[in-house]
């Protein structure tokens, strides 16, 4: 304690003790560091040396730290599990290594194959290029050979006659005028297009005397006719209207003849001229009876034998509806077949014909005993006897209750007003028409008016007198719409009428309605029929039918369309070979210049074939010899057999079942861009598809940034003038195929369904073939139409929201069907599919075809 105190206090000896302490601390630190160094460095070296020395010993028992043989270290359970895992991983690694080496070898082999394929492709390209060159050279050689062996054929040069051409030598007798000696064919080449020049009647004196309604109707229809031209120098035919005249204006024959000969292109004899005298009344005067018409044709409703030239002049129907369309709503239905009266007749005889019958070689001259006063007396007695027998309900009246209508001598005058006569005819199954007793009167306006009224309301005409010349008799098959009975057989008329079956009677009524609608009803039909008859006689093909010009809406395309496997799946159906070639149009009709000749022969020797308006060829709906209207009605009559088509006649008319054919999709849409794009994408990869025509029914154009899908075929977007469902059936000129698939923009159809429907349509080209069905019928208890849109086993219509039809029906719907039907579709913004179904069934007399589905619906296997 003392020493410590001394050291703290700095006593004696404090310096030496401090130094000793510092030295001692330094020695301890050095020793400690050296010891740690020895332990950390030399001890591991010594241990390593010792262990390696022990591992090198030969005795297994002395190997303390080295690996042991067997499973000496795996005696513990968890050690054993670890060992098994290690072995399993080792095996998997070995297997993976083996697989890797195997794949490397396969990759090497595939690389070699790829190189070989690349070389083969290059060789194939070279071979293909060589083949193309060979084919091109072969085609060139073929063309050279064809040019050497065949002369060049081009349209003939048209040679127009000079204005001062004297024309043909005059015939010895004017009544001997026929086409070969009174018509100048040089003005009407086959390729001329049949130009017709119509004189302006107002420029001549007789034009001031014409009936205003007749003149106005004639001028309106002439302006709208496709054949009428303003260039008189190239005209094939010249038409002049001379009647009907106003009352009481009477133009003397000499004055009328002088004015006719003063026509600018009359050329002394009037060849290639047609003088038309239309009648609106039953007592229309025969203006041209004492007029020398030279070589001009005459078309009117009244002819005497002294002026009628068979095969040259034309008997036309009266112009009843001058400036108005017939009211089809007032036309009675064609069923029931039997009506209240078996037959009816109302008329009053103005003048007896006993002297005329005595002069003529008549049937009574060969009979025993005294003949009756004349034929009309026998007719009156026979018909009254039938009425008194009451075997059938008939109505005959030989005296008018009121003043009879004016008529020609020897003609049965009409009784009452037109409306009263029509009401009686609506109750009549047959309508008797007694021809004039004068054998020199070939046809009269009164008889033509009776025929017109009978056909209008569906009463089958029964003409007593075979000497009469019915309108357009040399072209129309009147025996399919009317009965023509000689007057001496009047006693057999009742038996003949009762022997007709209901089916024959209905067929005659249908054909009569068709004849009236097509050739008699309006001024257009009469004028077009006159031109069509002359054109057919001189064998000039009809003008091509008008197609609707498509105003395309520019759009961008390029969006790659995907293929829905559900849509593209064809299932188990074997649909035959699939066309993979680029789009191609249906072949156009090539018989344009021989059609008239062949069908003209057919019209004389057999019943005309099916009604056709060639979609790609001449259009003339007026003559059965060309338009091939059936005698049994307005339907097709497929006979014979084609290559899977609907018969020989229809195959020749509408293309038949051609070996290579495609169809066009017409899709109507209205401002539903997303739905439309999805529907278009579903058409990607559809076989047999030629083109898609999108009818844009909205006044608002599609979005400019809208990207249309690329489906492998052209997509044509057509702009319409107005929003109308009738635009679905316009015959667009962009439709180059006969087959049209009309489809809504939201329809979902698989490719196999479309292909199957197309195959069915190719075997029934005259029908609508589609998918959604409907049923309609007349509900007798409620006296109204029943329309069922639910699924049922009985169907009568196929909606055009997804249906195939021929382009031919698009022309009929747009240009031939009455405008009133299309107006109703626009009014209700609906029912266009019903109108198309009725139109096709009316033409074909056949129902549509619903293609079968893949699944049953309510127990009905579609």
PDB file of C-alpha atoms in Angstrom, residues 541-657:
ATOM      1  CA  UNK A 541     -81.671 -10.217-130.059  1.00  0.00           C
ATOM      2  CA  UNK A 542     -83.126  -8.221-127.234  1.00  0.00           C
ATOM      3  CA  UNK A 543     -81.261  -5.434-125.484  1.00  0.00           C
ATOM      4  CA  UNK A 544     -79.250  -6.409-122.399  1.00  0.00           C
ATOM      5  CA  UNK A 545     -81.062  -6.030-119.136  1.00  0.00           C
ATOM      6  CA  UNK A 546     -80.186  -3.031-117.025  1.00  0.00           C
ATOM      7  CA  UNK A 547     -78.009  -3.629-114.002  1.00  0.00           C
ATOM      8  CA  UNK A 548     -77.767  -1.428-110.956  1.00  0.00           C
ATOM      9  CA  UNK A 549     -74.545   0.571-111.012  1.00  0.00           C
ATOM     10  CA  UNK A 550     -72.710   0.125-107.736  1.00  0.00           C
ATOM     11  CA  UNK A 551     -71.290   3.307-106.168  1.00  0.00           C
ATOM     12  CA  UNK A 552     -68.344   1.939-104.229  1.00  0.00           C
ATOM     13  CA  UNK A 553     -67.374   3.424-100.868  1.00  0.00           C
ATOM     14  CA  UNK A 554     -63.562   3.591-100.506  1.00  0.00           C
ATOM     15  CA  UNK A 555     -62.311   1.629 -97.522  1.00  0.00           C
ATOM     16  CA  UNK A 556     -59.055   0.413 -96.107  1.00  0.00           C
ATOM     17  CA  UNK A 557     -58.339  -3.277 -95.850  1.00  0.00           C
ATOM     18  CA  UNK A 558     -55.393  -5.207 -94.588  1.00  0.00           C
ATOM     19  CA  UNK A 559     -56.466  -6.429 -91.204  1.00  0.00           C
ATOM     20  CA  UNK A 560     -55.582 -10.113 -91.143  1.00  0.00           C
ATOM     21  CA  UNK A 561     -58.763 -12.047 -90.449  1.00  0.00           C
ATOM     22  CA  UNK A 562     -58.514 -15.071 -88.207  1.00  0.00           C
ATOM     23  CA  UNK A 563     -60.332 -18.316 -88.855  1.00  0.00           C
ATOM     24  CA  UNK A 564     -62.735 -19.546 -86.229  1.00  0.00           C
ATOM     25  CA  UNK A 565     -62.277 -23.322 -86.035  1.00  0.00           C
ATOM     26  CA  UNK A 566     -65.953 -23.752 -85.221  1.00  0.00           C
ATOM     27  CA  UNK A 567     -66.919 -21.843 -88.348  1.00  0.00           C
ATOM     28  CA  UNK A 568     -64.404 -23.517 -90.652  1.00  0.00           C
ATOM     29  CA  UNK A 569     -65.084 -27.069 -89.462  1.00  0.00           C
ATOM     30  CA  UNK A 570     -66.716 -29.047 -92.250  1.00  0.00           C
ATOM     31  CA  UNK A 571     -67.675 -31.918 -89.983  1.00  0.00           C
ATOM     32  CA  UNK A 572     -68.179 -35.306 -91.589  1.00  0.00           C
ATOM     33  CA  UNK A 573     -69.870 -33.971 -94.718  1.00  0.00           C
ATOM     34  CA  UNK A 574     -68.302 -34.984 -98.003  1.00  0.00           C
ATOM     35  CA  UNK A 575     -68.933 -31.965-100.181  1.00  0.00           C
ATOM     36  CA  UNK A 576     -66.736 -32.982-103.048  1.00  0.00           C
ATOM     37  CA  UNK A 577     -63.733 -31.084-104.360  1.00  0.00           C
ATOM     38  CA  UNK A 578     -63.310 -27.570-103.023  1.00  0.00           C
ATOM     39  CA  UNK A 579     -62.499 -24.759-105.413  1.00  0.00           C
ATOM     40  CA  UNK A 580     -59.232 -23.161-104.360  1.00  0.00           C
ATOM     41  CA  UNK A 581     -58.744 -21.083-107.478  1.00  0.00           C
ATOM     42  CA  UNK A 582     -59.012 -17.283-107.515  1.00  0.00           C
ATOM     43  CA  UNK A 583     -62.484 -15.749-107.887  1.00  0.00           C
ATOM     44  CA  UNK A 584     -64.021 -16.126-111.335  1.00  0.00           C
ATOM     45  CA  UNK A 585     -67.365 -15.005-112.736  1.00  0.00           C
ATOM     46  CA  UNK A 586     -70.145 -17.212-114.011  1.00  0.00           C
ATOM     47  CA  UNK A 587     -70.017 -17.793-117.763  1.00  0.00           C
ATOM     48  CA  UNK A 588     -72.125 -15.385-119.735  1.00  0.00           C
ATOM     49  CA  UNK A 589     -74.834 -16.571-122.064  1.00  0.00           C
ATOM     50  CA  UNK A 590     -73.431 -17.019-125.548  1.00  0.00           C
ATOM     51  CA  UNK A 591     -76.542 -17.709-127.665  1.00  0.00           C
ATOM     52  CA  UNK A 592     -77.535 -14.098-128.066  1.00  0.00           C
ATOM     53  CA  UNK A 593     -77.777 -14.114-131.855  1.00  0.00           C
ATOM     54  CA  UNK A 594     -79.161 -17.639-132.297  1.00  0.00           C
ATOM     55  CA  UNK A 595     -81.626 -17.494-129.427  1.00  0.00           C
ATOM     56  CA  UNK A 596     -84.360 -15.802-131.435  1.00  0.00           C
ATOM     57  CA  UNK A 597     -84.198 -18.311-134.263  1.00  0.00           C
ATOM     58  CA  UNK A 598     -84.275 -21.446-132.145  1.00  0.00           C
ATOM     59  CA  UNK A 599     -86.998 -20.303-129.785  1.00  0.00           C
ATOM     60  CA  UNK A 600     -89.098 -18.893-132.601  1.00  0.00           C
ATOM     61  CA  UNK A 601     -89.166 -22.379-134.075  1.00  0.00           C
ATOM     62  CA  UNK A 602     -90.005 -23.828-130.677  1.00  0.00           C
ATOM     63  CA  UNK A 603     -92.900 -21.435-130.163  1.00  0.00           C
ATOM     64  CA  UNK A 604     -94.568 -22.765-133.298  1.00  0.00           C
ATOM     65  CA  UNK A 605     -93.936 -26.453-132.774  1.00  0.00           C
ATOM     66  CA  UNK A 606     -94.141 -27.042-129.034  1.00  0.00           C
ATOM     67  CA  UNK A 607     -95.059 -25.467-125.773  1.00  0.00           C
ATOM     68  CA  UNK A 608     -92.640 -22.734-124.775  1.00  0.00           C
ATOM     69  CA  UNK A 609     -90.000 -23.511-122.222  1.00  0.00           C
ATOM     70  CA  UNK A 610     -89.485 -21.937-118.828  1.00  0.00           C
ATOM     71  CA  UNK A 611     -89.579 -18.222-118.298  1.00  0.00           C
ATOM     72  CA  UNK A 612     -86.104 -16.770-118.279  1.00  0.00           C
ATOM     73  CA  UNK A 613     -84.625 -13.308-118.157  1.00  0.00           C
ATOM     74  CA  UNK A 614     -80.981 -13.919-118.682  1.00  0.00           C
ATOM     75  CA  UNK A 615     -79.016 -12.102-115.983  1.00  0.00           C
ATOM     76  CA  UNK A 616     -76.022 -11.591-118.227  1.00  0.00           C
ATOM     77  CA  UNK A 617     -77.802 -11.522-121.550  1.00  0.00           C
ATOM     78  CA  UNK A 618     -80.724 -10.007-123.450  1.00  0.00           C
ATOM     79  CA  UNK A 619     -83.712  -8.953-121.439  1.00  0.00           C
ATOM     80  CA  UNK A 620     -87.145  -8.974-122.977  1.00  0.00           C
ATOM     81  CA  UNK A 621     -89.996 -10.063-120.753  1.00  0.00           C
ATOM     82  CA  UNK A 622     -92.637  -9.853-123.415  1.00  0.00           C
ATOM     83  CA  UNK A 623     -92.624 -12.763-125.822  1.00  0.00           C
ATOM     84  CA  UNK A 624     -92.950 -16.406-124.812  1.00  0.00           C
ATOM     85  CA  UNK A 625     -90.840 -17.435-127.773  1.00  0.00           C
ATOM     86  CA  UNK A 626     -87.937 -15.586-126.185  1.00  0.00           C
ATOM     87  CA  UNK A 627     -88.958 -15.123-122.585  1.00  0.00           C
ATOM     88  CA  UNK A 628     -90.212 -18.721-122.581  1.00  0.00           C
ATOM     89  CA  UNK A 629     -93.291 -18.160-120.498  1.00  0.00           C
ATOM     90  CA  UNK A 630     -95.125 -21.370-119.736  1.00  0.00           C
ATOM     91  CA  UNK A 631     -98.533 -21.989-121.064  1.00  0.00           C
ATOM     92  CA  UNK A 632     -99.553 -23.407-117.697  1.00  0.00           C
ATOM     93  CA  UNK A 633     -98.912 -20.119-115.938  1.00  0.00           C
ATOM     94  CA  UNK A 634     -95.942 -18.033-115.006  1.00  0.00           C
ATOM     95  CA  UNK A 635     -94.012 -20.988-113.717  1.00  0.00           C
ATOM     96  CA  UNK A 636     -91.148 -23.088-114.891  1.00  0.00           C
ATOM     97  CA  UNK A 637     -91.748 -26.403-116.513  1.00  0.00           C
ATOM     98  CA  UNK A 638     -88.543 -28.398-116.039  1.00  0.00           C
ATOM     99  CA  UNK A 639     -88.467 -31.340-118.395  1.00  0.00           C
ATOM    100  CA  UNK A 640     -85.735 -33.725-119.287  1.00  0.00           C
ATOM    101  CA  UNK A 641     -82.610 -33.825-117.200  1.00  0.00           C
ATOM    102  CA  UNK A 642     -79.435 -31.854-116.877  1.00  0.00           C
ATOM    103  CA  UNK A 643     -76.148 -32.361-115.103  1.00  0.00           C
ATOM    104  CA  UNK A 644     -77.783 -32.263-111.708  1.00  0.00           C
ATOM    105  CA  UNK A 645     -79.789 -29.194-112.649  1.00  0.00           C
ATOM    106  CA  UNK A 646     -83.540 -28.600-112.707  1.00  0.00           C
ATOM    107  CA  UNK A 647     -84.168 -29.885-116.172  1.00  0.00           C
ATOM    108  CA  UNK A 648     -82.997 -29.283-119.686  1.00  0.00           C
ATOM    109  CA  UNK A 649     -84.995 -26.121-120.300  1.00  0.00           C
ATOM    110  CA  UNK A 650     -84.075 -24.438-117.061  1.00  0.00           C
ATOM    111  CA  UNK A 651     -80.474 -25.522-117.353  1.00  0.00           C
ATOM    112  CA  UNK A 652     -80.244 -23.902-120.780  1.00  0.00           C
ATOM    113  CA  UNK A 653     -81.941 -20.778-119.476  1.00  0.00           C
ATOM    114  CA  UNK A 654     -80.161 -20.172-116.189  1.00  0.00           C
ATOM    115  CA  UNK A 655     -76.786 -21.784-116.681  1.00  0.00           C
ATOM    116  CA  UNK A 656     -77.464 -25.297-115.434  1.00  0.00           C
ATOM    117  CA  UNK A 657     -75.221 -27.065-112.982  1.00  0.00           C
TER     118      UNK A 657
END
